[in-house]
Amino acid sequence: MKTKVIIQGSSNSKGNTYKVVNYLNNDNKFDIIDLKVKNIGAFEYDFSNAQDDFLPLMEEIIEKYDTFIFATPVYWYSMSGTMKHFFDRLSDLLHYKKELGRQLRGKKMAMISNSGENDRKDGFSMPFIQSANYLGMEYLGDTHAWFSDNEIDNEAKNKIDEFRKLI
Ligand SMILES: Cc1cc2nc3c(=O)[nH]c(=O)nc-3n(C[C@H](O)[C@H](O)[C@H](O)COP(=O)(O)O)c2cc1C
């Protein structure tokens, strides 16, 4: 049974993030969850989305995995909206599912981003690092992938190879 999961958050299930996720998972060490195919609504103060796919997903990943690797494209200098919804919904766990939220403590987090160029801006990883800190998770690190002729750039592949060893 795998103990590490890649959580893919792109608007395109089979786009560049998917290519990066597949390269990272070349030895099939990780399970993969595609947030795009889940019905996860925005955070609402009245928790009106409590019946969507978020809570069952959290129950599953908290039970099965000790390491979460977030894979996101760069959209407008930030994580994708799909991924941001997921992070916003972690707030549900701080309100009516506190016991579940506490079980994140001690788990590990890492992040891999991608865009067309090797020009990710400083600060991109900050929300991941700070969220891990806040939730009592250990942040293992992150890397960025980019593309040449629609394929992952060779230098970026080397970086992913190093990142794979970290996680
Ligand atoms: C809505 C949107 C916003 C984007 N914003 C940026 C950006 O701010 N910086 C950047 O370098 N690339 C940006 N891109 C390009 C994507 O980061 C890049 O094409 C990425 O590899 C797409 O991954 P995907 O196929 O999984 O969506 C943007 C693309 C989209 C669709």
Coordinates of C-alpha atoms and ligand atoms in Angstrom, one line a residue:
M1 CA 0.0 0.0 0.0
K2 CA 1.4 3.4 -0.9
T3 CA 1.8 6.0 1.8
K4 CA 2.4 9.0 -0.4
V5 CA -0.1 10.8 -2.6
I6 CA 0.2 13.4 -5.3
I7 CA -2.7 15.8 -5.2
Q8 CA -3.0 17.3 -8.7
G9 CA -4.8 20.6 -9.0
S10 CA -5.0 21.8 -12.6
S11 CA -7.8 23.0 -14.8
N12 CA -6.6 20.4 -17.3
S13 CA -6.6 16.8 -16.1
K14 CA -4.3 15.8 -18.9
G15 CA -2.2 19.0 -19.4
N16 CA 1.3 20.0 -18.3
T17 CA 0.7 19.4 -14.6
Y18 CA -0.3 15.8 -15.6
K19 CA 3.0 15.4 -17.5
V20 CA 5.0 16.6 -14.5
V21 CA 3.0 14.3 -12.2
N22 CA 3.7 11.4 -14.4
Y23 CA 7.4 12.1 -14.6
L24 CA 7.6 12.5 -10.9
N25 CA 5.7 9.2 -10.5
N26 CA 8.0 7.3 -12.9
D27 CA 8.5 4.4 -10.5
N28 CA 4.9 4.3 -9.4
K29 CA 5.7 5.2 -5.8
F30 CA 2.8 7.5 -5.4
D31 CA -1.0 7.4 -5.6
I32 CA -2.5 10.3 -7.6
I33 CA -5.6 12.2 -6.9
D34 CA -7.0 14.6 -9.5
L35 CA -8.9 17.5 -7.8
K36 CA -10.4 18.4 -11.1
V37 CA -12.7 15.4 -11.2
K38 CA -13.8 16.1 -7.6
N39 CA -16.7 18.3 -6.7
I40 CA -15.1 20.6 -4.2
G41 CA -16.8 23.9 -3.8
A42 CA -15.4 27.1 -2.3
F43 CA -15.2 27.7 1.4
E44 CA -18.5 29.1 2.7
Y45 CA -19.0 30.6 6.2
D46 CA -22.2 28.6 6.5
F47 CA -20.4 25.4 5.4
S48 CA -23.1 24.9 2.8
N49 CA -20.6 22.8 0.8
A50 CA -20.2 20.3 3.6
Q51 CA -21.8 17.5 1.6
D52 CA -19.5 17.8 -1.4
D53 CA -16.5 15.6 -2.1
F54 CA -14.1 17.5 0.2
L55 CA -14.7 15.7 3.5
P56 CA -14.7 12.1 2.1
L57 CA -11.5 13.0 0.3
M58 CA -9.9 14.3 3.5
E59 CA -11.0 11.2 5.4
E60 CA -9.5 9.0 2.8
I61 CA -6.2 10.8 2.4
I62 CA -5.7 11.3 6.2
E63 CA -6.3 7.6 6.8
K64 CA -4.1 6.3 3.9
Y65 CA -1.2 8.6 3.5
D66 CA 1.6 10.2 5.5
T67 CA 2.9 12.5 2.7
F68 CA 1.0 14.8 0.5
I69 CA 2.7 16.3 -2.6
F70 CA 0.7 19.1 -4.1
A71 CA 1.1 19.5 -7.9
T72 CA -0.1 22.8 -9.3
P73 CA 0.4 24.9 -12.4
V74 CA 1.3 28.6 -12.0
Y75 CA -1.9 30.6 -12.7
W76 CA -1.5 34.3 -12.3
Y77 CA 1.6 33.9 -10.2
S78 CA -0.2 31.7 -7.7
M79 CA -1.4 28.2 -7.2
S80 CA -4.4 27.2 -9.4
G81 CA -7.9 28.1 -8.3
T82 CA -8.6 24.4 -8.0
M83 CA -5.9 24.0 -5.5
K84 CA -6.8 27.2 -3.7
H85 CA -10.3 25.9 -3.2
F86 CA -8.8 22.8 -1.6
F87 CA -6.7 24.8 0.7
D88 CA -9.5 27.2 1.6
R89 CA -11.7 24.2 2.5
L90 CA -9.1 23.0 5.1
S91 CA -10.8 25.7 7.1
D92 CA -13.8 23.3 7.4
L93 CA -11.6 21.1 9.4
L94 CA -10.9 23.8 11.9
H95 CA -14.6 24.3 12.6
Y96 CA -16.8 21.3 12.5
K97 CA -14.3 18.5 11.9
K98 CA -11.6 19.5 14.3
E99 CA -10.6 15.9 15.2
L100 CA -10.0 15.2 11.5
G101 CA -8.0 18.3 11.2
R102 CA -5.8 17.5 14.1
Q103 CA -4.8 14.2 12.4
L104 CA -2.9 16.3 9.8
R105 CA -0.3 16.9 12.5
G106 CA 2.9 15.1 11.9
K107 CA 2.2 14.4 8.3
K108 CA 4.5 15.7 5.5
M109 CA 3.8 18.1 2.7
A110 CA 5.8 19.0 -0.5
M111 CA 4.9 20.9 -3.6
I112 CA 5.7 20.9 -7.3
S113 CA 4.7 23.7 -9.6
N114 CA 5.0 24.2 -13.3
S115 CA 4.8 26.8 -16.0
G116 CA 6.1 27.5 -19.4
E117 CA 9.4 29.0 -18.2
N118 CA 11.9 28.7 -15.4
D119 CA 10.7 31.9 -13.9
R120 CA 8.6 31.1 -10.8
K121 CA 8.4 34.2 -8.6
D122 CA 9.7 34.4 -5.1
G123 CA 7.0 33.8 -2.6
F124 CA 5.1 31.2 -4.6
S125 CA 5.8 28.5 -2.1
M126 CA 5.0 30.6 0.9
P127 CA 1.3 29.6 1.3
F128 CA 2.3 25.9 1.2
I129 CA 5.1 26.4 3.8
Q130 CA 2.9 28.5 6.1
S131 CA -0.1 26.2 5.8
A132 CA 2.1 23.2 6.7
N133 CA 3.4 25.1 9.7
Y134 CA -0.1 26.1 10.8
L135 CA -1.4 22.6 10.4
G136 CA 1.6 21.0 12.2
M137 CA 2.8 19.3 9.1
E138 CA 6.5 19.0 8.1
Y139 CA 7.3 20.8 4.8
L140 CA 9.8 18.7 2.8
G141 CA 10.4 21.2 0.1
D142 CA 9.4 22.0 -3.5
T143 CA 10.5 22.4 -7.0
H144 CA 9.4 23.9 -10.3
A145 CA 9.2 22.3 -13.7
W146 CA 9.0 24.1 -17.1
F147 CA 8.8 23.1 -20.7
S148 CA 10.7 23.1 -24.0
D149 CA 8.9 22.2 -27.2
N150 CA 5.9 21.0 -25.1
E151 CA 8.0 18.5 -23.2
I152 CA 9.5 18.9 -19.7
D153 CA 12.8 20.6 -20.1
N154 CA 15.8 18.4 -19.4
E155 CA 17.1 20.6 -16.6
A156 CA 13.7 20.6 -15.0
K157 CA 13.7 16.8 -15.2
N158 CA 17.0 16.7 -13.2
K159 CA 15.3 19.0 -10.6
I160 CA 12.4 16.6 -10.4
D161 CA 14.8 13.7 -10.0
E162 CA 16.4 15.5 -7.0
F163 CA 12.9 16.4 -5.6
R164 CA 11.8 12.7 -5.9
K165 CA 14.7 11.8 -3.5
L166 CA 13.6 14.4 -1.0
I167 CA 10.1 13.0 -0.7
Ligands
LIG1 C1 -5.3 30.9 -16.2 C2 -3.8 30.7 -16.5 C3 -3.0 31.6 -15.9 C4 -1.6 31.5 -16.1 N1 -0.7 32.3 -15.4 C5 0.6 32.2 -15.6 C6 1.5 33.0 -14.8 O1 1.1 33.8 -14.0 N2 2.8 32.8 -15.0 C7 3.3 31.8 -15.9 O2 4.5 31.7 -16.0 N3 2.5 31.0 -16.6 C8 1.1 31.2 -16.4 N4 0.3 30.4 -17.1 C9 0.8 29.3 -17.9 C10 0.8 27.9 -17.1 O3 1.5 28.1 -15.9 C11 1.5 26.8 -17.9 O4 1.0 26.7 -19.2 C12 1.3 25.5 -17.2 O5 2.2 24.5 -17.6 C13 -0.1 25.0 -17.4 O6 -0.4 23.7 -16.7 P1 -1.7 22.9 -17.0 O7 -1.7 22.4 -18.4 O8 -1.7 21.8 -16.0 O9 -2.8 23.9 -16.8 C14 -1.1 30.5 -16.9 C15 -2.0 29.6 -17.6 C16 -3.3 29.8 -17.4 C17 -4.3 28.8 -18.1

